[in-house]
PDB file of C-alpha atoms and ligand atoms in Angstrom:
ATOM      1  CA  ASN A  30      58.359  27.763   2.802  1.00  0.00           C
ATOM      2  CA  LEU A  31      59.071  30.945   4.669  1.00  0.00           C
ATOM      3  CA  ARG A  32      62.889  30.592   4.823  1.00  0.00           C
ATOM      4  CA  ASP A  33      63.137  29.323   1.159  1.00  0.00           C
ATOM      5  CA  GLN A  34      61.444  32.682   0.280  1.00  0.00           C
ATOM      6  CA  VAL A  35      63.714  34.654   2.422  1.00  0.00           C
ATOM      7  CA  LYS A  36      66.708  32.839   1.062  1.00  0.00           C
ATOM      8  CA  ALA A  37      65.578  33.515  -2.716  1.00  0.00           C
ATOM      9  CA  TRP A  38      64.977  37.345  -1.906  1.00  0.00           C
ATOM     10  CA  HIS A  39      68.687  37.155  -0.673  1.00  0.00           C
ATOM     11  CA  ASN A  40      70.207  35.410  -3.217  1.00  0.00           C
ATOM     12  CA  GLN A  41      68.577  38.189  -5.465  1.00  0.00           C
ATOM     13  CA  GLY A  42      70.387  40.903  -3.411  1.00  0.00           C
ATOM     14  CA  LEU A  43      67.598  42.043  -1.861  1.00  0.00           C
ATOM     15  CA  THR A  44      67.100  42.883   1.492  1.00  0.00           C
ATOM     16  CA  VAL A  45      64.077  41.766   3.929  1.00  0.00           C
ATOM     17  CA  GLY A  46      62.592  43.070   7.041  1.00  0.00           C
ATOM     18  CA  MET A  47      60.100  41.680   9.919  1.00  0.00           C
ATOM     19  CA  ILE A  48      57.327  42.840  11.664  1.00  0.00           C
ATOM     20  CA  PRO A  49      56.172  40.683  14.609  1.00  0.00           C
ATOM     21  CA  THR A  50      52.543  41.334  15.512  1.00  0.00           C
ATOM     22  CA  MET A  51      49.879  39.471  17.384  1.00  0.00           C
ATOM     23  CA  GLY A  52      47.313  40.752  14.520  1.00  0.00           C
ATOM     24  CA  ALA A  53      44.374  42.825  15.100  1.00  0.00           C
ATOM     25  CA  LEU A  54      46.437  45.368  12.451  1.00  0.00           C
ATOM     26  CA  HIS A  55      45.741  49.225  13.225  1.00  0.00           C
ATOM     27  CA  HIS A  56      47.231  52.415  11.641  1.00  0.00           C
ATOM     28  CA  GLY A  57      50.429  51.659  14.249  1.00  0.00           C
ATOM     29  CA  HIS A  58      51.412  48.439  12.392  1.00  0.00           C
ATOM     30  CA  LEU A  59      50.676  49.671   9.206  1.00  0.00           C
ATOM     31  CA  SER A  60      53.067  52.926   9.912  1.00  0.00           C
ATOM     32  CA  LEU A  61      55.612  50.257  11.182  1.00  0.00           C
ATOM     33  CA  ILE A  62      55.115  48.577   8.081  1.00  0.00           C
ATOM     34  CA  LYS A  63      55.825  51.936   6.179  1.00  0.00           C
ATOM     35  CA  GLN A  64      59.043  52.651   8.007  1.00  0.00           C
ATOM     36  CA  THR A  65      60.368  49.230   7.219  1.00  0.00           C
ATOM     37  CA  GLN A  66      59.566  49.494   3.490  1.00  0.00           C
ATOM     38  CA  GLN A  67      61.792  52.745   3.879  1.00  0.00           C
ATOM     39  CA  LEU A  68      64.523  50.313   5.038  1.00  0.00           C
ATOM     40  CA  VAL A  69      64.292  47.456   3.103  1.00  0.00           C
ATOM     41  CA  ASP A  70      63.412  45.518  -0.539  1.00  0.00           C
ATOM     42  CA  LYS A  71      60.754  43.246   1.170  1.00  0.00           C
ATOM     43  CA  VAL A  72      58.642  43.128   4.348  1.00  0.00           C
ATOM     44  CA  VAL A  73      57.242  39.980   5.875  1.00  0.00           C
ATOM     45  CA  VAL A  74      54.824  40.436   8.520  1.00  0.00           C
ATOM     46  CA  SER A  75      53.710  37.627  11.156  1.00  0.00           C
ATOM     47  CA  ILE A  76      50.456  37.146  13.232  1.00  0.00           C
ATOM     48  CA  PHE A  77      50.512  34.776  15.791  1.00  0.00           C
ATOM     49  CA  VAL A  78      48.901  35.496  19.408  1.00  0.00           C
ATOM     50  CA  ASN A  79      51.468  34.160  21.643  1.00  0.00           C
ATOM     51  CA  PRO A  80      50.322  32.078  24.597  1.00  0.00           C
ATOM     52  CA  LYS A  81      53.439  32.256  26.115  1.00  0.00           C
ATOM     53  CA  GLN A  82      53.348  35.692  27.144  1.00  0.00           C
ATOM     54  CA  PHE A  83      49.899  36.088  28.445  1.00  0.00           C
ATOM     55  CA  GLY A  84      49.304  35.092  32.241  1.00  0.00           C
ATOM     56  CA  PRO A  85      46.487  32.814  33.288  1.00  0.00           C
ATOM     57  CA  ASN A  86      44.265  35.804  34.201  1.00  0.00           C
ATOM     58  CA  GLU A  87      45.226  37.473  31.094  1.00  0.00           C
ATOM     59  CA  ASP A  88      43.061  38.284  27.848  1.00  0.00           C
ATOM     60  CA  PHE A  89      44.251  35.706  25.625  1.00  0.00           C
ATOM     61  CA  ASP A  90      40.696  34.133  24.762  1.00  0.00           C
ATOM     62  CA  LYS A  91      39.179  37.304  24.020  1.00  0.00           C
ATOM     63  CA  TYR A  92      42.459  39.081  22.143  1.00  0.00           C
ATOM     64  CA  PRO A  93      41.112  40.398  19.296  1.00  0.00           C
ATOM     65  CA  ARG A  94      41.560  37.872  16.269  1.00  0.00           C
ATOM     66  CA  GLN A  95      40.509  39.206  12.313  1.00  0.00           C
ATOM     67  CA  GLU A  96      42.613  37.630   9.940  1.00  0.00           C
ATOM     68  CA  ALA A  97      40.956  38.146   6.941  1.00  0.00           C
ATOM     69  CA  GLU A  98      40.573  42.035   7.596  1.00  0.00           C
ATOM     70  CA  ASP A  99      44.290  42.041   8.571  1.00  0.00           C
ATOM     71  CA  VAL A 100      44.998  40.548   5.009  1.00  0.00           C
ATOM     72  CA  LYS A 101      42.897  43.167   3.549  1.00  0.00           C
ATOM     73  CA  LYS A 102      45.122  45.606   5.228  1.00  0.00           C
ATOM     74  CA  LEU A 103      48.220  44.371   4.695  1.00  0.00           C
ATOM     75  CA  GLU A 104      47.152  44.331   0.644  1.00  0.00           C
ATOM     76  CA  GLN A 105      46.609  48.127   1.079  1.00  0.00           C
ATOM     77  CA  VAL A 106      50.020  48.897   1.946  1.00  0.00           C
ATOM     78  CA  SER A 107      51.680  46.025  -0.291  1.00  0.00           C
ATOM     79  CA  ALA A 108      53.399  43.961   2.436  1.00  0.00           C
ATOM     80  CA  ASP A 109      54.785  41.287   0.635  1.00  0.00           C
ATOM     81  CA  LEU A 110      54.180  38.008   2.868  1.00  0.00           C
ATOM     82  CA  LEU A 111      52.294  37.272   5.679  1.00  0.00           C
ATOM     83  CA  TYR A 112      53.295  34.484   8.124  1.00  0.00           C
ATOM     84  CA  ALA A 113      50.520  33.044  10.095  1.00  0.00           C
ATOM     85  CA  PRO A 114      51.580  29.774  11.611  1.00  0.00           C
ATOM     86  CA  ASP A 115      49.493  27.517  13.898  1.00  0.00           C
ATOM     87  CA  PRO A 116      50.186  27.011  17.312  1.00  0.00           C
ATOM     88  CA  GLU A 117      52.272  23.637  16.379  1.00  0.00           C
ATOM     89  CA  GLU A 118      54.603  25.457  14.008  1.00  0.00           C
ATOM     90  CA  ILE A 119      56.092  27.365  16.753  1.00  0.00           C
ATOM     91  CA  TYR A 120      55.254  25.248  19.901  1.00  0.00           C
ATOM     92  CA  PRO A 121      55.510  21.765  18.437  1.00  0.00           C
ATOM     93  CA  GLY A 122      54.851  18.678  21.105  1.00  0.00           C
ATOM     94  CA  GLY A 123      57.726  18.346  23.077  1.00  0.00           C
ATOM     95  CA  PHE A 124      58.735  22.171  23.234  1.00  0.00           C
ATOM     96  CA  LEU A 125      60.914  22.781  26.109  1.00  0.00           C
ATOM     97  CA  THR A 126      63.194  25.862  25.605  1.00  0.00           C
ATOM     98  CA  ASN A 127      62.806  29.249  27.537  1.00  0.00           C
ATOM     99  CA  VAL A 128      64.372  32.239  26.221  1.00  0.00           C
ATOM    100  CA  SER A 129      64.964  34.400  28.772  1.00  0.00           C
ATOM    101  CA  VAL A 130      66.784  37.688  29.271  1.00  0.00           C
ATOM    102  CA  ARG A 131      67.020  38.755  32.894  1.00  0.00           C
ATOM    103  CA  LYS A 132      67.193  42.231  34.698  1.00  0.00           C
ATOM    104  CA  ILE A 133      65.774  44.384  32.024  1.00  0.00           C
ATOM    105  CA  THR A 134      62.791  42.101  32.077  1.00  0.00           C
ATOM    106  CA  GLU A 135      61.842  42.599  35.560  1.00  0.00           C
ATOM    107  CA  GLY A 136      59.568  46.021  36.752  1.00  0.00           C
ATOM    108  CA  LEU A 137      57.873  47.857  34.617  1.00  0.00           C
ATOM    109  CA  CYS A 138      55.700  46.232  32.593  1.00  0.00           C
ATOM    110  CA  ALA A 139      56.916  42.529  34.055  1.00  0.00           C
ATOM    111  CA  ALA A 140      56.013  44.215  37.579  1.00  0.00           C
ATOM    112  CA  LYS A 141      52.232  42.540  37.550  1.00  0.00           C
ATOM    113  CA  ARG A 142      52.941  40.182  34.419  1.00  0.00           C
ATOM    114  CA  PRO A 143      55.474  37.303  35.696  1.00  0.00           C
ATOM    115  CA  GLY A 144      56.681  35.522  32.773  1.00  0.00           C
ATOM    116  CA  HIS A 145      55.653  37.746  29.907  1.00  0.00           C
ATOM    117  CA  PHE A 146      59.026  38.740  28.969  1.00  0.00           C
ATOM    118  CA  ASP A 147      59.950  35.231  28.615  1.00  0.00           C
ATOM    119  CA  GLY A 148      57.087  34.761  26.418  1.00  0.00           C
ATOM    120  CA  VAL A 149      58.051  37.545  24.107  1.00  0.00           C
ATOM    121  CA  THR A 150      61.975  36.661  23.944  1.00  0.00           C
ATOM    122  CA  THR A 151      61.067  32.702  23.231  1.00  0.00           C
ATOM    123  CA  VAL A 152      58.348  33.613  20.592  1.00  0.00           C
ATOM    124  CA  VAL A 153      60.521  36.429  18.814  1.00  0.00           C
ATOM    125  CA  THR A 154      63.709  34.210  19.168  1.00  0.00           C
ATOM    126  CA  LYS A 155      61.843  31.451  17.081  1.00  0.00           C
ATOM    127  CA  LEU A 156      60.455  34.384  14.649  1.00  0.00           C
ATOM    128  CA  LEU A 157      63.509  35.339  13.802  1.00  0.00           C
ATOM    129  CA  LEU A 158      65.119  32.584  13.200  1.00  0.00           C
ATOM    130  CA  GLN A 159      62.214  30.864  11.003  1.00  0.00           C
ATOM    131  CA  CYS A 160      62.411  33.985   8.927  1.00  0.00           C
ATOM    132  CA  GLN A 161      66.200  35.252   9.427  1.00  0.00           C
ATOM    133  CA  PRO A 162      65.361  38.669   8.389  1.00  0.00           C
ATOM    134  CA  ASP A 163      67.834  41.510   7.907  1.00  0.00           C
ATOM    135  CA  VAL A 164      66.174  43.818  10.140  1.00  0.00           C
ATOM    136  CA  ALA A 165      62.958  43.531  12.863  1.00  0.00           C
ATOM    137  CA  ILE A 166      61.027  46.651  13.645  1.00  0.00           C
ATOM    138  CA  PHE A 167      58.984  46.869  17.506  1.00  0.00           C
ATOM    139  CA  GLY A 168      56.866  50.145  18.290  1.00  0.00           C
ATOM    140  CA  GLU A 169      57.822  52.298  20.602  1.00  0.00           C
ATOM    141  CA  LYS A 170      55.000  51.910  22.557  1.00  0.00           C
ATOM    142  CA  ASP A 171      56.066  48.950  24.226  1.00  0.00           C
ATOM    143  CA  PHE A 172      59.500  50.420  25.215  1.00  0.00           C
ATOM    144  CA  GLN A 173      60.520  47.971  27.649  1.00  0.00           C
ATOM    145  CA  GLN A 174      60.164  45.094  24.863  1.00  0.00           C
ATOM    146  CA  TYR A 175      62.028  46.705  22.342  1.00  0.00           C
ATOM    147  CA  VAL A 176      65.064  47.559  24.895  1.00  0.00           C
ATOM    148  CA  VAL A 177      64.770  43.511  25.695  1.00  0.00           C
ATOM    149  CA  LEU A 178      64.635  42.620  21.897  1.00  0.00           C
ATOM    150  CA  LYS A 179      67.641  44.603  21.037  1.00  0.00           C
ATOM    151  CA  ARG A 180      69.242  43.228  23.910  1.00  0.00           C
ATOM    152  CA  LEU A 181      68.396  39.728  23.080  1.00  0.00           C
ATOM    153  CA  THR A 182      69.813  39.793  19.326  1.00  0.00           C
ATOM    154  CA  ASP A 183      72.638  41.461  20.338  1.00  0.00           C
ATOM    155  CA  ASP A 184      73.380  39.257  23.297  1.00  0.00           C
ATOM    156  CA  LEU A 185      72.653  36.208  21.044  1.00  0.00           C
ATOM    157  CA  ASP A 186      74.535  37.377  17.770  1.00  0.00           C
ATOM    158  CA  ILE A 187      70.987  36.821  15.949  1.00  0.00           C
ATOM    159  CA  PRO A 188      72.219  38.783  12.770  1.00  0.00           C
ATOM    160  CA  THR A 189      68.763  41.185  12.854  1.00  0.00           C
ATOM    161  CA  LYS A 190      69.280  44.481  13.253  1.00  0.00           C
ATOM    162  CA  VAL A 191      66.312  45.788  15.479  1.00  0.00           C
ATOM    163  CA  ILE A 192      64.944  49.037  15.053  1.00  0.00           C
ATOM    164  CA  CYS A 193      62.325  51.473  17.403  1.00  0.00           C
ATOM    165  CA  GLY A 194      59.096  52.012  15.549  1.00  0.00           C
ATOM    166  CA  THR A 195      57.748  55.604  15.951  1.00  0.00           C
ATOM    167  CA  LEU A 196      55.125  55.445  18.428  1.00  0.00           C
ATOM    168  CA  ILE A 197      51.504  56.359  16.722  1.00  0.00           C
ATOM    169  CA  ARG A 198      48.727  58.013  18.311  1.00  0.00           C
ATOM    170  CA  ASP A 199      44.977  58.417  17.195  1.00  0.00           C
ATOM    171  CA  GLU A 200      43.639  61.570  16.599  1.00  0.00           C
ATOM    172  CA  ASP A 201      42.368  62.136  20.219  1.00  0.00           C
ATOM    173  CA  GLY A 202      46.238  61.779  21.506  1.00  0.00           C
ATOM    174  CA  LEU A 203      46.035  57.896  22.682  1.00  0.00           C
ATOM    175  CA  ALA A 204      49.109  55.633  21.494  1.00  0.00           C
ATOM    176  CA  THR A 205      47.302  52.887  19.052  1.00  0.00           C
ATOM    177  CA  SER A 206      46.990  49.801  20.761  1.00  0.00           C
ATOM    178  CA  SER A 207      45.010  46.751  19.658  1.00  0.00           C
ATOM    179  CA  ARG A 208      43.512  46.526  23.101  1.00  0.00           C
ATOM    180  CA  ASN A 209      42.056  49.910  23.107  1.00  0.00           C
ATOM    181  CA  ILE A 210      39.066  48.118  21.668  1.00  0.00           C
ATOM    182  CA  TYR A 211      38.107  46.714  25.005  1.00  0.00           C
ATOM    183  CA  LEU A 212      37.420  50.504  26.188  1.00  0.00           C
ATOM    184  CA  THR A 213      34.118  52.195  26.452  1.00  0.00           C
ATOM    185  CA  PRO A 214      34.187  55.834  25.228  1.00  0.00           C
ATOM    186  CA  GLU A 215      34.552  56.961  28.539  1.00  0.00           C
ATOM    187  CA  GLU A 216      37.330  54.985  29.586  1.00  0.00           C
ATOM    188  CA  ARG A 217      38.874  56.187  26.784  1.00  0.00           C
ATOM    189  CA  LYS A 218      38.301  59.841  27.919  1.00  0.00           C
ATOM    190  CA  ILE A 219      40.080  58.506  31.199  1.00  0.00           C
ATOM    191  CA  ALA A 220      43.005  56.570  29.266  1.00  0.00           C
ATOM    192  CA  LEU A 221      43.762  60.248  27.710  1.00  0.00           C
ATOM    193  CA  GLU A 222      45.281  61.206  31.008  1.00  0.00           C
ATOM    194  CA  ILE A 223      48.208  59.001  30.599  1.00  0.00           C
ATOM    195  CA  PRO A 224      49.611  61.193  27.393  1.00  0.00           C
ATOM    196  CA  ARG A 225      48.839  64.164  29.132  1.00  0.00           C
ATOM    197  CA  THR A 226      50.110  63.218  32.430  1.00  0.00           C
ATOM    198  CA  LEU A 227      53.313  62.043  30.584  1.00  0.00           C
ATOM    199  CA  LYS A 228      53.573  65.384  28.613  1.00  0.00           C
ATOM    200  CA  LYS A 229      53.316  67.328  31.951  1.00  0.00           C
ATOM    201  CA  ILE A 230      56.255  65.130  33.501  1.00  0.00           C
ATOM    202  CA  VAL A 231      58.670  65.155  30.517  1.00  0.00           C
ATOM    203  CA  SER A 232      58.142  69.123  30.655  1.00  0.00           C
ATOM    204  CA  GLU A 233      58.602  69.183  34.464  1.00  0.00           C
ATOM    205  CA  VAL A 234      61.833  66.862  34.040  1.00  0.00           C
ATOM    206  CA  GLU A 235      62.831  69.202  31.199  1.00  0.00           C
ATOM    207  CA  THR A 236      62.887  72.248  33.119  1.00  0.00           C
ATOM    208  CA  GLY A 237      63.997  71.077  36.330  1.00  0.00           C
ATOM    209  CA  THR A 238      60.937  72.609  37.761  1.00  0.00           C
ATOM    210  CA  LEU A 239      60.144  69.722  40.524  1.00  0.00           C
ATOM    211  CA  PRO A 240      62.068  67.154  42.035  1.00  0.00           C
ATOM    212  CA  LEU A 241      61.649  63.511  40.062  1.00  0.00           C
ATOM    213  CA  GLN A 242      60.005  61.819  42.546  1.00  0.00           C
ATOM    214  CA  VAL A 243      57.564  64.659  43.300  1.00  0.00           C
ATOM    215  CA  SER A 244      56.683  64.829  39.862  1.00  0.00           C
ATOM    216  CA  LEU A 245      55.813  61.281  39.867  1.00  0.00           C
ATOM    217  CA  ASP A 246      54.161  61.125  42.740  1.00  0.00           C
ATOM    218  CA  GLN A 247      51.619  63.935  41.368  1.00  0.00           C
ATOM    219  CA  GLY A 248      51.268  62.161  38.248  1.00  0.00           C
ATOM    220  CA  VAL A 249      50.010  59.164  39.927  1.00  0.00           C
ATOM    221  CA  GLN A 250      47.481  60.993  42.014  1.00  0.00           C
ATOM    222  CA  HIS A 251      46.369  62.860  39.051  1.00  0.00           C
ATOM    223  CA  LEU A 252      45.637  59.570  37.124  1.00  0.00           C
ATOM    224  CA  LEU A 253      43.853  58.169  40.214  1.00  0.00           C
ATOM    225  CA  ASN A 254      41.787  61.306  40.256  1.00  0.00           C
ATOM    226  CA  SER A 255      40.831  61.036  36.955  1.00  0.00           C
ATOM    227  CA  GLY A 256      39.333  57.807  37.169  1.00  0.00           C
ATOM    228  CA  PHE A 257      42.100  54.856  37.305  1.00  0.00           C
ATOM    229  CA  SER A 258      41.166  52.500  39.537  1.00  0.00           C
ATOM    230  CA  GLU A 259      45.011  51.499  39.610  1.00  0.00           C
ATOM    231  CA  VAL A 260      48.361  52.694  38.399  1.00  0.00           C
ATOM    232  CA  GLN A 261      50.543  50.199  37.927  1.00  0.00           C
ATOM    233  CA  TYR A 262      53.505  51.998  37.174  1.00  0.00           C
ATOM    234  CA  LEU A 263      54.773  55.337  36.325  1.00  0.00           C
ATOM    235  CA  GLU A 264      58.361  55.683  36.308  1.00  0.00           C
ATOM    236  CA  ILE A 265      61.441  57.163  34.947  1.00  0.00           C
ATOM    237  CA  ARG A 266      64.549  55.364  33.530  1.00  0.00           C
ATOM    238  CA  GLN A 267      67.369  55.603  31.351  1.00  0.00           C
ATOM    239  CA  SER A 268      66.152  54.786  27.833  1.00  0.00           C
ATOM    240  CA  ASP A 269      69.246  52.368  26.684  1.00  0.00           C
ATOM    241  CA  ASN A 270      69.570  50.348  29.844  1.00  0.00           C
ATOM    242  CA  LEU A 271      66.040  50.808  31.947  1.00  0.00           C
ATOM    243  CA  GLU A 272      68.070  51.575  35.300  1.00  0.00           C
TER     244      GLU A 272
HETATM  245  O1  PAF B   5      54.033  43.383  20.574  1.00  0.00           O
HETATM  246  C1  PAF B   5      53.575  42.379  20.268  1.00  0.00           C
HETATM  247  O2  PAF B   5      52.728  42.329  19.425  1.00  0.00           O
HETATM  248  C2  PAF B   5      54.001  41.228  21.043  1.00  0.00           C
HETATM  249  O3  PAF B   5      54.657  41.112  22.034  1.00  0.00           O
HETATM  250  C3  PAF B   5      55.240  40.495  19.738  1.00  0.00           C
HETATM  251  C4  PAF B   5      56.311  41.500  19.634  1.00  0.00           C
HETATM  252  C5  PAF B   5      54.791  40.228  18.602  1.00  0.00           C
HETATM  253  C6  PAF B   5      55.516  38.873  20.404  1.00  0.00           C
HETATM  254  O4  PAF B   5      54.459  38.009  20.109  1.00  0.00           O
END
């Protein structure tokens, strides 16, 4: 049904954009929708909490699911179609395929989440082939994910242009994320040290005031002193290939 609708739009000469999400939509997602509406005629949003990208001890069970509220938000921003498949539509019995991108899926967010990116690339391959949109947009907050998905569509000649959507912050400066609801007010205050630390490092890199490694080490130390129990990574990489 999804493909028929997209085909009908294409036959009318209309362009189609897709925003894959896991739901619990916030204004970061809504901004991605608005950015996509500037680029294409019709916007499809998918909501699917993808079990394959969660590790065994991660938050799959408690990940926020609020489809009724999501539908209202999608109506408010005039999204054209919501695709919310059941797990069997994505992973029917007998499913054996894994889509994997090498090298750029190592380290950074993958260091503590083995298998995470295989889950993402497998589900996004399916979503793009099911929908066949002209463009798909992924938020800048998950920058490694964006680079991986761009590589995936280039490597496999998937005819969807992958676009990086601008990062959106809440008023206090924290990047929007469905998982921010897990934070207590006290933890949220501590989390604000992430954007502050990143800004400081960016300025040190731009002005060349400190060797990169010193700047990073100081950043990690500052986060630990601010109340983080652990800093999983703080690194400087090239944006095109993550080297
Ligand atoms: O960024 C997300 O919400 C997910 O990783 C995505 C791209 C929807 C794949 O499940």
